[in-house]
PDB file of C-alpha atoms in Angstrom:
ATOM      1  CA  UNK A   1       8.448 -13.467  24.410  1.00 89.00           C
ATOM      2  CA  UNK A   2      10.602 -11.999  21.920  1.00 93.00           C
ATOM      3  CA  UNK A   3       7.582 -11.409  19.699  1.00 95.00           C
ATOM      4  CA  UNK A   4       5.371  -9.319  22.315  1.00 95.00           C
ATOM      5  CA  UNK A   5       8.524  -7.393  22.874  1.00 94.00           C
ATOM      6  CA  UNK A   6       9.008  -6.468  19.411  1.00 96.00           C
ATOM      7  CA  UNK A   7       5.294  -5.496  19.112  1.00 96.00           C
ATOM      8  CA  UNK A   8       5.830  -3.445  22.376  1.00 96.00           C
ATOM      9  CA  UNK A   9       8.855  -1.693  20.597  1.00 97.00           C
ATOM     10  CA  UNK A  10      11.088  -2.796  23.557  1.00 96.00           C
ATOM     11  CA  UNK A  11      14.358  -1.799  22.578  1.00 96.00           C
ATOM     12  CA  UNK A  12      16.022  -2.097  25.793  1.00 97.00           C
ATOM     13  CA  UNK A  13      15.067  -5.830  25.962  1.00 96.00           C
ATOM     14  CA  UNK A  14      16.783  -6.385  22.326  1.00 93.00           C
ATOM     15  CA  UNK A  15      19.949  -4.151  23.401  1.00 94.00           C
ATOM     16  CA  UNK A  16      20.840  -6.425  25.854  1.00 95.00           C
ATOM     17  CA  UNK A  17      21.384  -9.269  23.833  1.00 93.00           C
ATOM     18  CA  UNK A  18      24.852 -10.211  22.241  1.00 92.00           C
ATOM     19  CA  UNK A  19      25.241  -9.988  18.410  1.00 89.00           C
ATOM     20  CA  UNK A  20      24.877 -13.655  17.970  1.00 91.00           C
ATOM     21  CA  UNK A  21      21.729 -13.752  20.458  1.00 93.00           C
ATOM     22  CA  UNK A  22      20.313 -11.045  18.491  1.00 93.00           C
ATOM     23  CA  UNK A  23      21.138 -12.827  15.086  1.00 92.00           C
ATOM     24  CA  UNK A  24      19.397 -15.861  16.424  1.00 93.00           C
ATOM     25  CA  UNK A  25      16.249 -14.118  17.106  1.00 94.00           C
ATOM     26  CA  UNK A  26      15.920 -12.155  14.071  1.00 95.00           C
ATOM     27  CA  UNK A  27      16.258 -15.243  11.902  1.00 94.00           C
ATOM     28  CA  UNK A  28      13.157 -17.066  13.568  1.00 93.00           C
ATOM     29  CA  UNK A  29       9.582 -17.135  12.059  1.00 94.00           C
ATOM     30  CA  UNK A  30       6.357 -17.169  13.645  1.00 93.00           C
ATOM     31  CA  UNK A  31       3.667 -19.323  12.712  1.00 92.00           C
ATOM     32  CA  UNK A  32       2.504 -16.911  10.253  1.00 94.00           C
ATOM     33  CA  UNK A  33       6.209 -16.799   8.641  1.00 95.00           C
ATOM     34  CA  UNK A  34       6.719 -13.569  10.410  1.00 95.00           C
ATOM     35  CA  UNK A  35      10.213 -12.273  11.561  1.00 96.00           C
ATOM     36  CA  UNK A  36      10.561 -10.145  14.201  1.00 97.00           C
ATOM     37  CA  UNK A  37      11.105  -7.183  11.636  1.00 97.00           C
ATOM     38  CA  UNK A  38       7.722  -7.874  10.558  1.00 97.00           C
ATOM     39  CA  UNK A  39       6.067  -7.461  13.873  1.00 97.00           C
ATOM     40  CA  UNK A  40       8.049  -4.438  14.532  1.00 98.00           C
ATOM     41  CA  UNK A  41       7.154  -2.644  11.242  1.00 98.00           C
ATOM     42  CA  UNK A  42       3.172  -3.615  11.701  1.00 97.00           C
ATOM     43  CA  UNK A  43       3.405  -2.077  15.101  1.00 98.00           C
ATOM     44  CA  UNK A  44       5.243   1.229  13.879  1.00 98.00           C
ATOM     45  CA  UNK A  45       8.235   0.614  16.142  1.00 98.00           C
ATOM     46  CA  UNK A  46      10.629   2.858  14.254  1.00 98.00           C
ATOM     47  CA  UNK A  47      13.424   2.946  16.629  1.00 98.00           C
ATOM     48  CA  UNK A  48      13.334  -1.052  16.918  1.00 98.00           C
ATOM     49  CA  UNK A  49      13.177  -1.520  13.489  1.00 98.00           C
ATOM     50  CA  UNK A  50      16.285   0.646  13.263  1.00 98.00           C
ATOM     51  CA  UNK A  51      17.950  -1.200  16.011  1.00 97.00           C
ATOM     52  CA  UNK A  52      16.904  -4.425  13.703  1.00 97.00           C
ATOM     53  CA  UNK A  53      18.330  -2.922  10.560  1.00 97.00           C
ATOM     54  CA  UNK A  54      21.341  -2.228  12.082  1.00 95.00           C
ATOM     55  CA  UNK A  55      22.545  -5.742  12.512  1.00 95.00           C
ATOM     56  CA  UNK A  56      23.241  -7.716   9.460  1.00 94.00           C
ATOM     57  CA  UNK A  57      20.831 -10.506   9.775  1.00 94.00           C
ATOM     58  CA  UNK A  58      18.130  -7.985  10.318  1.00 94.00           C
ATOM     59  CA  UNK A  59      18.979  -6.001   7.472  1.00 96.00           C
ATOM     60  CA  UNK A  60      19.191  -8.927   5.101  1.00 95.00           C
ATOM     61  CA  UNK A  61      15.427  -9.493   6.267  1.00 95.00           C
ATOM     62  CA  UNK A  62      14.282  -6.373   4.809  1.00 97.00           C
ATOM     63  CA  UNK A  63      12.493  -8.117   2.065  1.00 97.00           C
ATOM     64  CA  UNK A  64      11.976 -11.330   3.705  1.00 96.00           C
ATOM     65  CA  UNK A  65       8.163 -12.118   2.889  1.00 96.00           C
ATOM     66  CA  UNK A  66       5.787 -14.118   5.317  1.00 96.00           C
ATOM     67  CA  UNK A  67       3.715 -16.674   4.264  1.00 95.00           C
ATOM     68  CA  UNK A  68       1.238 -14.555   2.162  1.00 96.00           C
ATOM     69  CA  UNK A  69       4.291 -12.868   0.707  1.00 97.00           C
ATOM     70  CA  UNK A  70       3.982  -9.723   2.821  1.00 98.00           C
ATOM     71  CA  UNK A  71       7.134  -7.944   3.270  1.00 98.00           C
ATOM     72  CA  UNK A  72       7.696  -5.702   6.355  1.00 98.00           C
ATOM     73  CA  UNK A  73       7.230  -2.968   3.990  1.00 98.00           C
ATOM     74  CA  UNK A  74       3.610  -4.095   3.108  1.00 98.00           C
ATOM     75  CA  UNK A  75       3.242  -3.996   6.808  1.00 97.00           C
ATOM     76  CA  UNK A  76       4.228  -0.638   7.407  1.00 98.00           C
ATOM     77  CA  UNK A  77       2.665   0.827   4.478  1.00 98.00           C
ATOM     78  CA  UNK A  78      -0.787  -0.785   5.267  1.00 98.00           C
ATOM     79  CA  UNK A  79      -0.769   0.549   8.826  1.00 97.00           C
ATOM     80  CA  UNK A  80       0.684   4.073   7.629  1.00 98.00           C
ATOM     81  CA  UNK A  81       3.769   4.039   9.716  1.00 98.00           C
ATOM     82  CA  UNK A  82       5.693   6.619   7.824  1.00 98.00           C
ATOM     83  CA  UNK A  83       8.693   6.733   9.863  1.00 98.00           C
ATOM     84  CA  UNK A  84       9.057   2.815   9.557  1.00 98.00           C
ATOM     85  CA  UNK A  85       8.438   2.925   5.979  1.00 98.00           C
ATOM     86  CA  UNK A  86      11.516   5.468   5.417  1.00 98.00           C
ATOM     87  CA  UNK A  87      13.904   3.336   7.665  1.00 98.00           C
ATOM     88  CA  UNK A  88      12.771   0.109   5.536  1.00 98.00           C
ATOM     89  CA  UNK A  89      13.315   2.020   2.391  1.00 98.00           C
ATOM     90  CA  UNK A  90      16.830   3.335   3.315  1.00 98.00           C
ATOM     91  CA  UNK A  91      17.964  -0.349   4.180  1.00 98.00           C
ATOM     92  CA  UNK A  92      16.782  -1.501   0.803  1.00 98.00           C
ATOM     93  CA  UNK A  93      13.064  -2.290   0.774  1.00 98.00           C
ATOM     94  CA  UNK A  94      11.597  -2.991  -2.374  1.00 98.00           C
ATOM     95  CA  UNK A  95       8.934  -0.739  -3.215  1.00 98.00           C
ATOM     96  CA  UNK A  96       7.456  -3.130  -5.850  1.00 98.00           C
ATOM     97  CA  UNK A  97       7.403  -6.330  -3.838  1.00 98.00           C
ATOM     98  CA  UNK A  98       4.201  -8.324  -4.333  1.00 98.00           C
ATOM     99  CA  UNK A  99       2.470 -10.513  -2.298  1.00 98.00           C
ATOM    100  CA  UNK A 100       0.346 -13.661  -2.991  1.00 97.00           C
ATOM    101  CA  UNK A 101      -2.414 -11.188  -4.613  1.00 97.00           C
ATOM    102  CA  UNK A 102      -0.241  -9.244  -6.627  1.00 98.00           C
ATOM    103  CA  UNK A 103      -0.731  -6.476  -4.317  1.00 98.00           C
ATOM    104  CA  UNK A 104       2.079  -3.989  -3.754  1.00 98.00           C
ATOM    105  CA  UNK A 105       2.643  -1.819  -0.686  1.00 98.00           C
ATOM    106  CA  UNK A 106       1.142   1.126  -2.403  1.00 98.00           C
ATOM    107  CA  UNK A 107      -1.955  -0.723  -3.253  1.00 98.00           C
ATOM    108  CA  UNK A 108      -2.767  -0.882   0.765  1.00 98.00           C
ATOM    109  CA  UNK A 109      -1.373   2.807   0.993  1.00 98.00           C
ATOM    110  CA  UNK A 110      -3.673   3.547  -1.589  1.00 98.00           C
ATOM    111  CA  UNK A 111      -6.866   1.801  -0.308  1.00 98.00           C
ATOM    112  CA  UNK A 112      -6.226   3.507   3.279  1.00 98.00           C
ATOM    113  CA  UNK A 113      -5.794   6.900   2.622  1.00 98.00           C
ATOM    114  CA  UNK A 114      -2.010   6.979   3.183  1.00 98.00           C
ATOM    115  CA  UNK A 115      -0.723   9.695   1.320  1.00 98.00           C
ATOM    116  CA  UNK A 116       2.497  10.422   3.114  1.00 98.00           C
ATOM    117  CA  UNK A 117       3.498   6.731   2.672  1.00 98.00           C
ATOM    118  CA  UNK A 118       2.437   7.054  -0.958  1.00 98.00           C
ATOM    119  CA  UNK A 119       4.503   9.870  -1.656  1.00 98.00           C
ATOM    120  CA  UNK A 120       7.705   7.748  -0.128  1.00 98.00           C
ATOM    121  CA  UNK A 121       7.005   4.762  -2.024  1.00 98.00           C
ATOM    122  CA  UNK A 122       6.494   6.736  -5.216  1.00 98.00           C
ATOM    123  CA  UNK A 123       9.703   8.755  -4.767  1.00 97.00           C
ATOM    124  CA  UNK A 124      11.606   5.302  -4.057  1.00 98.00           C
ATOM    125  CA  UNK A 125      10.522   3.963  -7.514  1.00 97.00           C
ATOM    126  CA  UNK A 126       7.285   2.334  -6.943  1.00 97.00           C
ATOM    127  CA  UNK A 127       5.375   1.835  -9.887  1.00 97.00           C
ATOM    128  CA  UNK A 128       2.043   3.960  -9.122  1.00 97.00           C
ATOM    129  CA  UNK A 129      -0.199   2.337 -11.966  1.00 97.00           C
ATOM    130  CA  UNK A 130       0.805  -1.217 -10.970  1.00 97.00           C
ATOM    131  CA  UNK A 131      -1.925  -3.941 -11.300  1.00 98.00           C
ATOM    132  CA  UNK A 132      -2.448  -6.701  -8.804  1.00 98.00           C
ATOM    133  CA  UNK A 133      -3.865 -10.285 -10.216  1.00 98.00           C
ATOM    134  CA  UNK A 134      -7.297  -8.864 -10.288  1.00 98.00           C
ATOM    135  CA  UNK A 135      -5.467  -6.050 -12.569  1.00 98.00           C
ATOM    136  CA  UNK A 136      -6.754  -3.203  -9.910  1.00 98.00           C
ATOM    137  CA  UNK A 137      -4.328  -0.623  -9.913  1.00 98.00           C
ATOM    138  CA  UNK A 138      -3.770   1.813  -6.912  1.00 98.00           C
ATOM    139  CA  UNK A 139      -6.553   3.903  -8.334  1.00 98.00           C
ATOM    140  CA  UNK A 140      -8.992   1.337  -8.363  1.00 98.00           C
ATOM    141  CA  UNK A 141      -8.131   0.218  -4.469  1.00 98.00           C
ATOM    142  CA  UNK A 142      -8.600   4.025  -3.623  1.00 98.00           C
ATOM    143  CA  UNK A 143     -11.875   4.253  -5.553  1.00 98.00           C
ATOM    144  CA  UNK A 144     -13.470   1.355  -3.787  1.00 98.00           C
ATOM    145  CA  UNK A 145     -12.555   2.903  -0.284  1.00 98.00           C
ATOM    146  CA  UNK A 146     -13.677   6.297  -1.221  1.00 98.00           C
ATOM    147  CA  UNK A 147     -10.041   7.771  -0.925  1.00 98.00           C
ATOM    148  CA  UNK A 148     -10.781  11.132  -3.048  1.00 98.00           C
ATOM    149  CA  UNK A 149      -7.417  12.748  -1.634  1.00 97.00           C
ATOM    150  CA  UNK A 150      -5.513   9.691  -2.936  1.00 98.00           C
ATOM    151  CA  UNK A 151      -7.235  10.093  -6.249  1.00 98.00           C
ATOM    152  CA  UNK A 152      -6.574  13.863  -6.983  1.00 97.00           C
ATOM    153  CA  UNK A 153      -3.090  13.432  -5.734  1.00 97.00           C
ATOM    154  CA  UNK A 154      -2.202  10.478  -8.056  1.00 98.00           C
ATOM    155  CA  UNK A 155      -3.745  12.148 -10.925  1.00 97.00           C
ATOM    156  CA  UNK A 156      -2.712  15.674 -10.618  1.00 96.00           C
ATOM    157  CA  UNK A 157       1.181  15.274 -10.747  1.00 95.00           C
ATOM    158  CA  UNK A 158       1.567  16.394  -7.152  1.00 95.00           C
ATOM    159  CA  UNK A 159       3.153  12.916  -6.373  1.00 96.00           C
ATOM    160  CA  UNK A 160       7.003  13.129  -8.089  1.00 94.00           C
ATOM    161  CA  UNK A 161       8.668   9.942  -9.310  1.00 94.00           C
ATOM    162  CA  UNK A 162      12.552   9.443  -8.191  1.00 95.00           C
ATOM    163  CA  UNK A 163      13.722  11.850 -11.184  1.00 94.00           C
ATOM    164  CA  UNK A 164      11.354  14.424 -10.127  1.00 94.00           C
ATOM    165  CA  UNK A 165       8.506  13.989 -12.597  1.00 95.00           C
ATOM    166  CA  UNK A 166       5.046  14.376 -12.023  1.00 96.00           C
ATOM    167  CA  UNK A 167       3.107  10.969 -11.841  1.00 95.00           C
ATOM    168  CA  UNK A 168      -0.188  11.099 -13.324  1.00 95.00           C
ATOM    169  CA  UNK A 169      -2.035   7.798 -13.266  1.00 97.00           C
ATOM    170  CA  UNK A 170      -4.230   6.413 -15.714  1.00 97.00           C
ATOM    171  CA  UNK A 171      -8.048   7.038 -14.935  1.00 97.00           C
ATOM    172  CA  UNK A 172      -9.231   4.913 -17.621  1.00 98.00           C
ATOM    173  CA  UNK A 173      -7.339   1.589 -16.494  1.00 98.00           C
ATOM    174  CA  UNK A 174      -9.574  -1.560 -16.537  1.00 98.00           C
ATOM    175  CA  UNK A 175      -9.525  -4.420 -14.141  1.00 98.00           C
ATOM    176  CA  UNK A 176     -10.440  -8.193 -14.336  1.00 97.00           C
ATOM    177  CA  UNK A 177     -14.125  -7.314 -14.906  1.00 97.00           C
ATOM    178  CA  UNK A 178     -13.622  -4.385 -17.094  1.00 97.00           C
ATOM    179  CA  UNK A 179     -14.159  -1.670 -14.600  1.00 98.00           C
ATOM    180  CA  UNK A 180     -12.520   1.570 -14.460  1.00 98.00           C
ATOM    181  CA  UNK A 181     -11.710   3.044 -11.230  1.00 98.00           C
ATOM    182  CA  UNK A 182     -14.988   5.223 -11.775  1.00 97.00           C
ATOM    183  CA  UNK A 183     -16.811   2.289 -11.914  1.00 97.00           C
ATOM    184  CA  UNK A 184     -15.536   0.540  -9.163  1.00 97.00           C
ATOM    185  CA  UNK A 185     -16.481   3.821  -7.118  1.00 97.00           C
ATOM    186  CA  UNK A 186     -19.810   3.886  -8.555  1.00 95.00           C
ATOM    187  CA  UNK A 187     -20.455   0.307  -7.454  1.00 95.00           C
ATOM    188  CA  UNK A 188     -18.815   0.725  -4.078  1.00 96.00           C
ATOM    189  CA  UNK A 189     -21.288   3.911  -3.338  1.00 94.00           C
ATOM    190  CA  UNK A 190     -18.251   6.035  -3.038  1.00 96.00           C
ATOM    191  CA  UNK A 191     -19.768   9.164  -4.751  1.00 93.00           C
ATOM    192  CA  UNK A 192     -16.943  11.858  -3.558  1.00 95.00           C
ATOM    193  CA  UNK A 193     -14.554   9.310  -5.210  1.00 96.00           C
ATOM    194  CA  UNK A 194     -16.477   9.116  -8.405  1.00 95.00           C
ATOM    195  CA  UNK A 195     -16.872  12.971  -8.570  1.00 94.00           C
ATOM    196  CA  UNK A 196     -12.902  13.231  -7.913  1.00 96.00           C
ATOM    197  CA  UNK A 197     -12.598  10.878 -10.967  1.00 96.00           C
ATOM    198  CA  UNK A 198     -14.826  12.731 -13.078  1.00 93.00           C
ATOM    199  CA  UNK A 199     -13.146  16.042 -12.482  1.00 93.00           C
ATOM    200  CA  UNK A 200      -9.857  14.242 -13.256  1.00 94.00           C
ATOM    201  CA  UNK A 201     -11.350  13.462 -16.884  1.00 93.00           C
ATOM    202  CA  UNK A 202     -12.639   9.789 -16.423  1.00 95.00           C
ATOM    203  CA  UNK A 203     -15.261   8.651 -18.964  1.00 94.00           C
ATOM    204  CA  UNK A 204     -18.717   8.435 -17.816  1.00 91.00           C
ATOM    205  CA  UNK A 205     -19.565   6.832 -20.957  1.00 91.00           C
ATOM    206  CA  UNK A 206     -17.824   3.495 -20.068  1.00 94.00           C
ATOM    207  CA  UNK A 207     -18.883   0.230 -19.584  1.00 94.00           C
ATOM    208  CA  UNK A 208     -17.972  -2.652 -18.012  1.00 94.00           C
ATOM    209  CA  UNK A 209     -17.822  -6.441 -19.042  1.00 96.00           C
ATOM    210  CA  UNK A 210     -21.316  -6.928 -18.117  1.00 95.00           C
ATOM    211  CA  UNK A 211     -22.799  -3.823 -19.499  1.00 95.00           C
ATOM    212  CA  UNK A 212     -22.970  -1.924 -16.604  1.00 91.00           C
ATOM    213  CA  UNK A 213     -22.053   1.820 -16.335  1.00 91.00           C
ATOM    214  CA  UNK A 214     -22.455   4.850 -14.462  1.00 92.00           C
ATOM    215  CA  UNK A 215     -25.925   5.585 -14.810  1.00 88.00           C
ATOM    216  CA  UNK A 216     -26.753   1.820 -13.966  1.00 90.00           C
ATOM    217  CA  UNK A 217     -24.584   1.700 -10.955  1.00 89.00           C
ATOM    218  CA  UNK A 218     -25.128   5.257  -9.847  1.00 83.00           C
ATOM    219  CA  UNK A 219     -28.194   6.780 -11.348  1.00 81.00           C
ATOM    220  CA  UNK A 220     -28.109   9.761  -8.735  1.00 72.00           C
ATOM    221  CA  UNK A 221     -24.449  10.412  -9.572  1.00 75.00           C
ATOM    222  CA  UNK A 222     -25.036  11.435 -12.951  1.00 66.00           C
ATOM    223  CA  UNK A 223     -26.452  14.644 -12.797  1.00 63.00           C
ATOM    224  CA  UNK A 224     -23.834  15.815 -10.082  1.00 62.00           C
ATOM    225  CA  UNK A 225     -21.203  14.790 -12.435  1.00 59.00           C
ATOM    226  CA  UNK A 226     -22.510  16.221 -15.356  1.00 54.00           C
ATOM    227  CA  UNK A 227     -20.849  19.553 -15.437  1.00 58.00           C
ATOM    228  CA  UNK A 228     -17.414  18.074 -15.115  1.00 55.00           C
ATOM    229  CA  UNK A 229     -18.203  14.748 -17.461  1.00 54.00           C
ATOM    230  CA  UNK A 230     -16.166  13.281 -20.146  1.00 51.00           C
ATOM    231  CA  UNK A 231     -18.166  10.946 -22.370  1.00 47.00           C
ATOM    232  CA  UNK A 232     -15.215  10.486 -25.190  1.00 50.00           C
TER     233      UNK A 232
END
């Protein structure tokens, strides 16, 4: 019952409980290790999330992870719930929390094109170039899903760190199989993302650990990328 009400964002239901009763419900986890805060965050229920965070037990759960080490911030970031992300960060959510795969909230925001979320995460101190267990950075994730806007924003200085300095992510970062974001985009058939990376100075001459390059992964892209290409 409580899990369904949390997913619905039913603040009236939870407001009727005493502090002790609400404490007990906020401490519980479902079969996947998720708290009510996880559920409300994933559903984008900002008002209910704030109600939970106003409770000491709820606030203490802001960085609690489920069985796959997803925090409520992972869920909200992945789903693009900007208001929830703001509330969680204000309550002390860790923008650099890693799940079992080493992914941070920004990896999911980047792969799904959640620019508003990305800006909030970086402003809160998340590492924009952080690598997961496959050594993939948010740029790799954005490239694999064709998120050209994310690629441009993470490399042109328009995203700002906590001290106001511009963020410029590394377009030549290499993952566990030796691929840069450009090669990832080419292999995934994401031409617009590949061109965005080329325009940001990505090296078209790079090869991965198996010797694959832009010409072998996306031969039709080469002529389009030549006017802006770097082969350094």
